[in-house]
């Protein structure tokens, strides 16, 4: 709440995620309000800022928009030159993504509140033609796609994000969506498709695709996730967060590597700082990861005993705290889900400016008093 010229009080009704900005007259004592509040805008703001100037000006920033469509773009980042170029696909609310083995297509989560594509679905973008195809239809919530060399996409799906199953479907959209694992999330498939790693109840497991045997990767205390098997199949990288009570990454989350499929042979913390979303380079010589909006890579050895060979290298920083990355197996470049024209968040902000704010409020209040 902010007073203006000792005559009005401007304040937000609701909360900082869904509020309405209103004004009300101050009583002569300056310690209470009188009359009824009037709306300063018809906008319901999900992220709001406003200011009052001594020269009787007012400004307000809102992020009104049509649901969750809009907000992120896909780009290609060259880790050697740090050069980045945008891909010709629409700005939308994207999340995790993965590049096909030949580097010609991208499977990505796309979220919409309404319309024929409402829900969280996996889409396949063709980089050669610029076309897109929706892949998932069986359930409304689909997440974390993984592309296999045999031309299939493995993903997590369910009625919501609380307890999904792991499905597989042909990447060209044909055939049914078949359940591989019940109660599994964030899948990862080994290069030879012999193992499927996944999360279940904040713990990590892997299933032998030949016989269905499930082995534990890490079932210790804490929340574990983002398991990705190295290209040579000898190691699995993943994250561990001791703040296991919520599905929110804390500053204590770290990146680890275990030997695979025997996780007890070697266990290494890869970097000292926070880390999320690990991705292997196609040759297994680098691990990419991010610390909020900062993307890094660290050179590693996966032949024989695992070890890091250099300090982490900073590649890029994005306004969003959750850019997603995938590596093009054909070129070794990164495909990044990054903020679009709106910067951070899903909808571009708008700025409202009023030059004679006192007169504007009085007109609103006079209309309210007269019932017009």
Short mmCIF file of C-alpha atoms in Angstrom, two decimals:
data_model
loop_
_atom_site.label_atom_id
_atom_site.label_comp_id
_atom_site.label_asym_id
_atom_site.label_seq_id
_atom_site.Cartn_x
_atom_site.Cartn_y
_atom_site.Cartn_z
CA UNK A 1 0.00 0.00 0.00
CA UNK A 2 1.28 3.49 -0.92
CA UNK A 3 -0.25 6.89 -0.10
CA UNK A 4 -0.49 9.55 -2.79
CA UNK A 5 -0.50 13.28 -1.88
CA UNK A 6 -2.09 12.48 1.51
CA UNK A 7 -5.40 12.06 -0.28
CA UNK A 8 -5.43 8.51 -1.64
CA UNK A 9 -4.13 5.08 -0.78
CA UNK A 10 -3.12 2.76 -3.61
CA UNK A 11 -2.91 -0.93 -2.72
CA UNK A 12 -3.25 -4.46 -4.05
CA UNK A 13 -6.25 -6.64 -3.29
CA UNK A 14 -5.40 -10.33 -3.35
CA UNK A 15 -1.77 -11.43 -3.36
CA UNK A 16 1.40 -11.05 -5.38
CA UNK A 17 0.48 -13.88 -7.75
CA UNK A 18 -3.06 -12.77 -8.59
CA UNK A 19 -3.94 -9.25 -7.46
CA UNK A 20 -6.11 -6.30 -8.41
CA UNK A 21 -4.71 -2.78 -7.99
CA UNK A 22 -7.19 -0.36 -6.38
CA UNK A 23 -7.29 3.16 -4.88
CA UNK A 24 -9.28 4.50 -1.94
CA UNK A 25 -9.62 7.91 -0.28
CA UNK A 26 -7.60 8.56 2.86
CA UNK A 27 -9.53 9.87 5.87
CA UNK A 28 -8.52 13.30 7.26
CA UNK A 29 -6.50 11.62 10.01
CA UNK A 30 -4.32 9.98 7.34
CA UNK A 31 -4.49 6.70 9.27
CA UNK A 32 -7.64 5.19 7.80
CA UNK A 33 -9.52 4.99 4.52
CA UNK A 34 -13.00 6.12 3.63
CA UNK A 35 -15.45 5.40 0.85
CA UNK A 36 -15.17 2.40 -1.43
CA UNK A 37 -12.09 1.21 -3.35
CA UNK A 38 -12.06 1.68 -7.11
CA UNK A 39 -10.21 -0.45 -9.62
CA UNK A 40 -7.28 1.33 -11.24
CA UNK A 41 -7.17 -1.26 -14.00
CA UNK A 42 -9.20 -4.20 -15.23
CA UNK A 43 -5.97 -6.20 -15.34
CA UNK A 44 -5.49 -9.04 -12.88
CA UNK A 45 -1.74 -9.11 -12.44
CA UNK A 46 0.27 -12.25 -11.83
CA UNK A 47 3.46 -10.21 -11.38
CA UNK A 48 3.06 -6.58 -10.50
CA UNK A 49 5.00 -3.42 -9.86
CA UNK A 50 3.75 0.16 -9.54
CA UNK A 51 5.14 3.53 -8.56
CA UNK A 52 3.85 7.02 -7.66
CA UNK A 53 5.80 10.14 -8.57
CA UNK A 54 5.87 13.45 -6.69
CA UNK A 55 4.97 15.11 -10.00
CA UNK A 56 1.57 13.32 -9.93
CA UNK A 57 2.62 10.54 -12.30
CA UNK A 58 1.86 6.86 -11.93
CA UNK A 59 3.24 3.75 -13.60
CA UNK A 60 2.26 0.12 -13.44
CA UNK A 61 3.88 -2.96 -14.94
CA UNK A 62 1.69 -5.98 -15.51
CA UNK A 63 2.11 -9.31 -17.25
CA UNK A 64 -1.42 -9.89 -18.39
CA UNK A 65 -1.69 -12.55 -21.05
CA UNK A 66 -3.79 -15.28 -22.57
CA UNK A 67 -2.87 -18.20 -20.34
CA UNK A 68 0.49 -19.90 -20.53
CA UNK A 69 1.02 -19.77 -24.30
CA UNK A 70 3.96 -17.60 -25.21
CA UNK A 71 7.25 -17.07 -23.50
CA UNK A 72 10.09 -19.34 -24.67
CA UNK A 73 12.03 -19.82 -27.86
CA UNK A 74 14.33 -22.56 -29.09
CA UNK A 75 17.88 -21.69 -30.10
CA UNK A 76 21.13 -23.41 -31.09
CA UNK A 77 24.22 -22.65 -28.99
CA UNK A 78 27.70 -23.54 -30.24
CA UNK A 79 29.70 -24.49 -27.10
CA UNK A 80 33.01 -23.75 -28.85
CA UNK A 81 32.30 -20.24 -30.19
CA UNK A 82 29.42 -19.35 -27.79
CA UNK A 83 27.49 -18.14 -30.87
CA UNK A 84 23.71 -18.58 -30.68
CA UNK A 85 20.96 -18.54 -33.33
CA UNK A 86 17.19 -18.82 -32.97
CA UNK A 87 15.21 -21.70 -34.46
CA UNK A 88 12.14 -20.89 -36.63
CA UNK A 89 9.48 -22.21 -34.28
CA UNK A 90 6.72 -20.24 -32.54
CA UNK A 91 7.23 -18.64 -29.16
CA UNK A 92 5.33 -20.75 -26.64
CA UNK A 93 5.46 -22.22 -23.17
CA UNK A 94 8.05 -24.97 -23.64
CA UNK A 95 9.94 -27.09 -21.14
CA UNK A 96 12.24 -30.12 -21.45
CA UNK A 97 13.47 -31.07 -24.89
CA UNK A 98 15.63 -33.63 -26.69
CA UNK A 99 17.27 -33.74 -30.13
CA UNK A 100 16.90 -36.75 -32.43
CA UNK A 101 19.99 -38.93 -33.07
CA UNK A 102 20.36 -37.50 -36.60
CA UNK A 103 20.04 -33.90 -35.38
CA UNK A 104 17.12 -33.14 -37.71
CA UNK A 105 14.22 -33.10 -35.24
CA UNK A 106 13.51 -31.90 -31.70
CA UNK A 107 10.97 -33.36 -29.28
CA UNK A 108 9.80 -30.80 -26.74
CA UNK A 109 7.19 -30.34 -24.04
CA UNK A 110 4.64 -27.66 -24.88
CA UNK A 111 2.09 -26.38 -22.36
CA UNK A 112 -1.25 -24.72 -23.15
CA UNK A 113 -4.15 -23.75 -20.89
CA UNK A 114 -6.85 -23.99 -23.54
CA UNK A 115 -7.61 -24.84 -27.14
CA UNK A 116 -7.21 -28.11 -29.05
CA UNK A 117 -3.70 -28.66 -27.64
CA UNK A 118 -4.57 -27.92 -24.01
CA UNK A 119 -2.44 -29.67 -21.42
CA UNK A 120 1.23 -30.61 -21.41
CA UNK A 121 2.09 -32.48 -24.59
CA UNK A 122 5.14 -33.63 -26.50
CA UNK A 123 5.60 -32.08 -29.94
CA UNK A 124 8.14 -33.01 -32.61
CA UNK A 125 9.69 -30.15 -34.59
CA UNK A 126 11.32 -30.85 -37.95
CA UNK A 127 14.37 -28.59 -38.32
CA UNK A 128 14.52 -29.10 -42.11
CA UNK A 129 10.93 -28.19 -42.93
CA UNK A 130 10.00 -26.01 -39.94
CA UNK A 131 6.88 -28.11 -39.33
CA UNK A 132 5.58 -29.43 -36.02
CA UNK A 133 3.59 -32.52 -35.03
CA UNK A 134 1.85 -33.32 -31.77
CA UNK A 135 2.91 -36.75 -30.52
CA UNK A 136 0.94 -37.43 -27.31
CA UNK A 137 -2.81 -37.93 -26.92
CA UNK A 138 -3.46 -40.72 -24.40
CA UNK A 139 -3.15 -38.61 -21.22
CA UNK A 140 -3.21 -34.82 -20.58
CA UNK A 141 0.16 -34.45 -18.80
CA UNK A 142 3.26 -35.53 -20.77
CA UNK A 143 6.84 -34.68 -19.87
CA UNK A 144 10.59 -35.34 -20.25
CA UNK A 145 10.86 -36.87 -23.75
CA UNK A 146 13.87 -39.04 -24.63
CA UNK A 147 14.76 -40.01 -28.20
CA UNK A 148 16.05 -43.52 -28.93
CA UNK A 149 18.29 -44.52 -31.83
CA UNK A 150 15.61 -46.92 -33.07
CA UNK A 151 13.24 -44.02 -33.76
CA UNK A 152 11.03 -44.04 -30.68
CA UNK A 153 10.35 -41.44 -28.00
CA UNK A 154 10.15 -42.41 -24.34
CA UNK A 155 8.35 -39.97 -22.02
CA UNK A 156 6.49 -39.69 -18.71
CA UNK A 157 2.73 -39.24 -18.85
CA UNK A 158 -0.36 -39.29 -16.67
CA UNK A 159 -3.46 -37.37 -15.59
CA UNK A 160 -1.18 -34.89 -13.77
CA UNK A 161 2.45 -34.53 -12.76
CA UNK A 162 2.15 -36.24 -9.36
CA UNK A 163 2.46 -39.90 -10.35
CA UNK A 164 3.11 -40.46 -14.05
CA UNK A 165 3.96 -43.68 -15.87
CA UNK A 166 6.64 -44.05 -18.53
CA UNK A 167 5.41 -44.49 -22.09
CA UNK A 168 7.02 -45.17 -25.46
CA UNK A 169 5.74 -44.21 -28.92
CA UNK A 170 7.12 -44.12 -32.45
CA UNK A 171 8.67 -40.71 -33.13
CA UNK A 172 6.75 -40.38 -36.41
CA UNK A 173 3.47 -40.44 -34.47
CA UNK A 174 2.31 -43.86 -35.62
CA UNK A 175 1.25 -46.63 -33.30
CA UNK A 176 0.00 -46.59 -29.74
CA UNK A 177 1.47 -45.02 -26.62
CA UNK A 178 2.62 -48.08 -24.65
CA UNK A 179 3.42 -48.14 -20.94
CA UNK A 180 6.97 -49.32 -20.15
CA UNK A 181 7.09 -48.60 -16.42
CA UNK A 182 4.32 -47.81 -13.96
CA UNK A 183 4.96 -45.05 -11.43
CA UNK A 184 8.08 -43.70 -13.12
CA UNK A 185 9.29 -40.25 -14.08
CA UNK A 186 12.15 -38.51 -15.96
CA UNK A 187 13.28 -41.45 -18.10
CA UNK A 188 16.71 -41.91 -19.67
CA UNK A 189 17.55 -44.63 -22.19
CA UNK A 190 21.08 -45.96 -22.75
CA UNK A 191 22.55 -45.57 -26.23
CA UNK A 192 22.15 -49.28 -26.97
CA UNK A 193 18.59 -49.20 -25.54
CA UNK A 194 19.40 -51.98 -23.09
CA UNK A 195 18.66 -49.90 -19.96
CA UNK A 196 15.96 -47.45 -18.92
CA UNK A 197 16.80 -45.21 -15.95
CA UNK A 198 13.97 -43.40 -14.16
CA UNK A 199 12.84 -41.74 -10.93
CA UNK A 200 10.25 -43.20 -8.59
CA UNK A 201 9.23 -41.52 -5.33
CA UNK A 202 12.35 -39.30 -5.37
CA UNK A 203 14.67 -42.33 -5.77
CA UNK A 204 16.51 -43.56 -8.87
CA UNK A 205 16.23 -46.95 -10.54
CA UNK A 206 17.09 -48.63 -13.84
CA UNK A 207 15.27 -51.38 -15.71
CA UNK A 208 16.93 -54.00 -17.88
CA UNK A 209 14.94 -53.68 -21.10
CA UNK A 210 15.59 -57.32 -22.02
CA UNK A 211 14.05 -58.97 -18.97
CA UNK A 212 12.36 -56.18 -16.98
CA UNK A 213 14.64 -56.52 -13.95
CA UNK A 214 14.79 -53.30 -11.90
CA UNK A 215 17.96 -52.32 -10.00
CA UNK A 216 18.53 -49.37 -7.66
CA UNK A 217 20.82 -46.49 -8.66
CA UNK A 218 20.40 -44.33 -5.56
CA UNK A 219 17.76 -44.83 -2.88
CA UNK A 220 19.52 -42.88 -0.13
CA UNK A 221 17.99 -39.93 1.72
CA UNK A 222 17.22 -36.81 -0.31
CA UNK A 223 15.53 -36.21 -3.63
CA UNK A 224 17.33 -37.66 -6.64
CA UNK A 225 16.55 -36.91 -10.28
CA UNK A 226 17.65 -36.19 -13.84
CA UNK A 227 19.44 -39.53 -14.29
CA UNK A 228 21.22 -39.72 -17.67
CA UNK A 229 23.31 -42.69 -18.78
CA UNK A 230 26.66 -41.91 -20.41
CA UNK A 231 27.07 -42.67 -24.14
CA UNK A 232 29.34 -45.64 -23.41
CA UNK A 233 26.87 -46.97 -20.82
CA UNK A 234 29.44 -47.13 -18.03
CA UNK A 235 28.21 -44.23 -15.87
CA UNK A 236 25.04 -42.43 -14.88
CA UNK A 237 24.95 -38.73 -13.99
CA UNK A 238 22.19 -37.36 -11.77
CA UNK A 239 21.34 -34.69 -9.21
CA UNK A 240 20.73 -34.99 -5.47
CA UNK A 241 18.95 -32.41 -3.35
CA UNK A 242 18.73 -32.84 0.45
CA UNK A 243 15.62 -30.61 0.46
CA UNK A 244 13.40 -33.55 -0.43
CA UNK A 245 10.17 -32.17 1.02
CA UNK A 246 9.29 -30.20 -2.11
CA UNK A 247 9.77 -30.53 -5.85
CA UNK A 248 11.74 -27.29 -5.97
CA UNK A 249 15.47 -27.16 -6.60
CA UNK A 250 17.36 -25.72 -3.66
CA UNK A 251 20.81 -24.17 -3.53
CA UNK A 252 22.06 -27.44 -2.03
CA UNK A 253 21.38 -29.57 -5.10
CA UNK A 254 24.57 -31.13 -6.50
CA UNK A 255 25.66 -33.18 -9.52
CA UNK A 256 26.96 -36.73 -9.03
CA UNK A 257 28.15 -39.59 -11.21
CA UNK A 258 27.89 -43.27 -10.34
CA UNK A 259 29.27 -46.30 -12.12
CA UNK A 260 26.64 -48.24 -14.08
CA UNK A 261 25.01 -50.71 -13.99
CA UNK A 262 26.89 -51.41 -10.74
CA UNK A 263 26.37 -48.11 -8.85
CA UNK A 264 28.57 -49.11 -5.91
CA UNK A 265 31.84 -49.35 -7.86
CA UNK A 266 32.36 -45.56 -8.05
CA UNK A 267 30.54 -42.50 -6.70
CA UNK A 268 31.81 -38.97 -7.49
CA UNK A 269 30.57 -35.42 -6.91
CA UNK A 270 31.27 -33.69 -10.22
CA UNK A 271 31.22 -29.97 -9.30
CA UNK A 272 31.19 -28.08 -6.01
CA UNK A 273 28.39 -25.61 -6.76
CA UNK A 274 24.66 -26.06 -7.45
CA UNK A 275 23.76 -28.04 -10.57
CA UNK A 276 20.65 -29.16 -12.44
CA UNK A 277 19.64 -30.91 -15.70
CA UNK A 278 22.86 -32.79 -16.59
CA UNK A 279 23.39 -33.76 -20.25
CA UNK A 280 26.26 -35.77 -21.75
CA UNK A 281 28.05 -34.71 -24.92
CA UNK A 282 27.74 -37.31 -27.73
CA UNK A 283 31.31 -38.52 -27.18
CA UNK A 284 31.00 -38.57 -23.40
CA UNK A 285 33.86 -36.11 -22.95
CA UNK A 286 31.72 -33.34 -21.43
CA UNK A 287 28.89 -33.04 -18.94
CA UNK A 288 26.64 -30.03 -19.52
CA UNK A 289 24.55 -28.66 -16.67
CA UNK A 290 23.04 -25.42 -15.43
CA UNK A 291 23.06 -23.42 -12.21
CA UNK A 292 19.74 -21.55 -12.45
CA UNK A 293 20.11 -19.47 -15.66
CA UNK A 294 23.84 -20.15 -16.13
CA UNK A 295 24.84 -22.99 -18.46
CA UNK A 296 28.17 -24.78 -17.95
CA UNK A 297 30.13 -27.74 -19.19
CA UNK A 298 32.87 -29.72 -17.48
CA UNK A 299 35.36 -31.97 -19.26
CA UNK A 300 35.34 -35.53 -17.90
CA UNK A 301 36.85 -38.96 -18.46
CA UNK A 302 34.50 -41.94 -18.84
CA UNK A 303 37.00 -44.53 -20.12
CA UNK A 304 38.17 -46.45 -17.09
CA UNK A 305 37.82 -44.59 -13.80
CA UNK A 306 35.57 -41.52 -14.00
CA UNK A 307 37.17 -38.19 -13.17
CA UNK A 308 36.88 -34.52 -14.05
CA UNK A 309 39.66 -33.10 -16.23
CA UNK A 310 39.09 -29.34 -15.88
CA UNK A 311 37.16 -26.69 -14.02
CA UNK A 312 33.61 -25.96 -15.21
CA UNK A 313 33.42 -23.68 -18.28
CA UNK A 314 30.67 -21.05 -18.42
CA UNK A 315 28.85 -21.08 -21.78
CA UNK A 316 25.85 -18.75 -21.48
CA UNK A 317 23.53 -16.94 -19.06
CA UNK A 318 19.78 -16.53 -19.57
CA UNK A 319 17.22 -14.30 -17.88
CA UNK A 320 15.11 -17.32 -16.99
CA UNK A 321 16.22 -19.45 -14.06
CA UNK A 322 15.15 -22.62 -15.86
CA UNK A 323 16.53 -22.78 -19.40
CA UNK A 324 16.48 -26.35 -20.70
CA UNK A 325 19.28 -27.83 -22.79
CA UNK A 326 19.82 -30.81 -25.05
CA UNK A 327 22.78 -31.83 -27.18
CA UNK A 328 22.52 -32.45 -30.92
CA UNK A 329 24.20 -35.87 -31.31
CA UNK A 330 25.11 -35.08 -34.92
CA UNK A 331 26.83 -31.70 -34.43
CA UNK A 332 27.59 -31.57 -30.71
CA UNK A 333 25.85 -28.18 -30.44
CA UNK A 334 23.27 -27.38 -27.77
CA UNK A 335 19.60 -26.78 -28.40
CA UNK A 336 18.33 -24.42 -25.70
CA UNK A 337 14.83 -23.62 -24.47
CA UNK A 338 15.39 -19.97 -23.55
CA UNK A 339 13.31 -16.84 -22.80
CA UNK A 340 11.57 -15.36 -25.81
CA UNK A 341 10.71 -11.75 -26.55
CA UNK A 342 9.13 -11.36 -23.12
CA UNK A 343 12.40 -11.98 -21.32
CA UNK A 344 11.93 -13.90 -18.10
CA UNK A 345 8.58 -15.62 -17.67
CA UNK A 346 5.82 -16.64 -20.00
CA UNK A 347 4.25 -13.33 -21.03
CA UNK A 348 5.87 -10.07 -22.10
CA UNK A 349 5.33 -7.25 -19.57
CA UNK A 350 3.32 -4.12 -20.37
CA UNK A 351 3.91 -0.67 -18.88
CA UNK A 352 0.99 1.68 -18.10
CA UNK A 353 1.78 5.37 -17.45
CA UNK A 354 -0.66 8.04 -16.17
CA UNK A 355 0.59 11.64 -16.17
CA UNK A 356 -2.20 13.31 -14.11
CA UNK A 357 -2.87 10.60 -11.59
CA UNK A 358 -4.92 12.63 -9.07
CA UNK A 359 -7.38 13.67 -11.77
CA UNK A 360 -7.56 10.08 -13.01
CA UNK A 361 -8.46 8.80 -9.53
CA UNK A 362 -11.02 11.54 -8.94
CA UNK A 363 -12.75 10.73 -12.22
CA UNK A 364 -12.90 7.05 -11.25
CA UNK A 365 -14.25 7.84 -7.80
CA UNK A 366 -16.84 10.29 -9.15
CA UNK A 367 -18.07 7.59 -11.51
CA UNK A 368 -18.23 5.13 -8.60
CA UNK A 369 -20.13 7.60 -6.41
CA UNK A 370 -22.65 8.28 -9.18
CA UNK A 371 -23.00 4.59 -9.98
CA UNK A 372 -21.93 5.02 -13.60
#
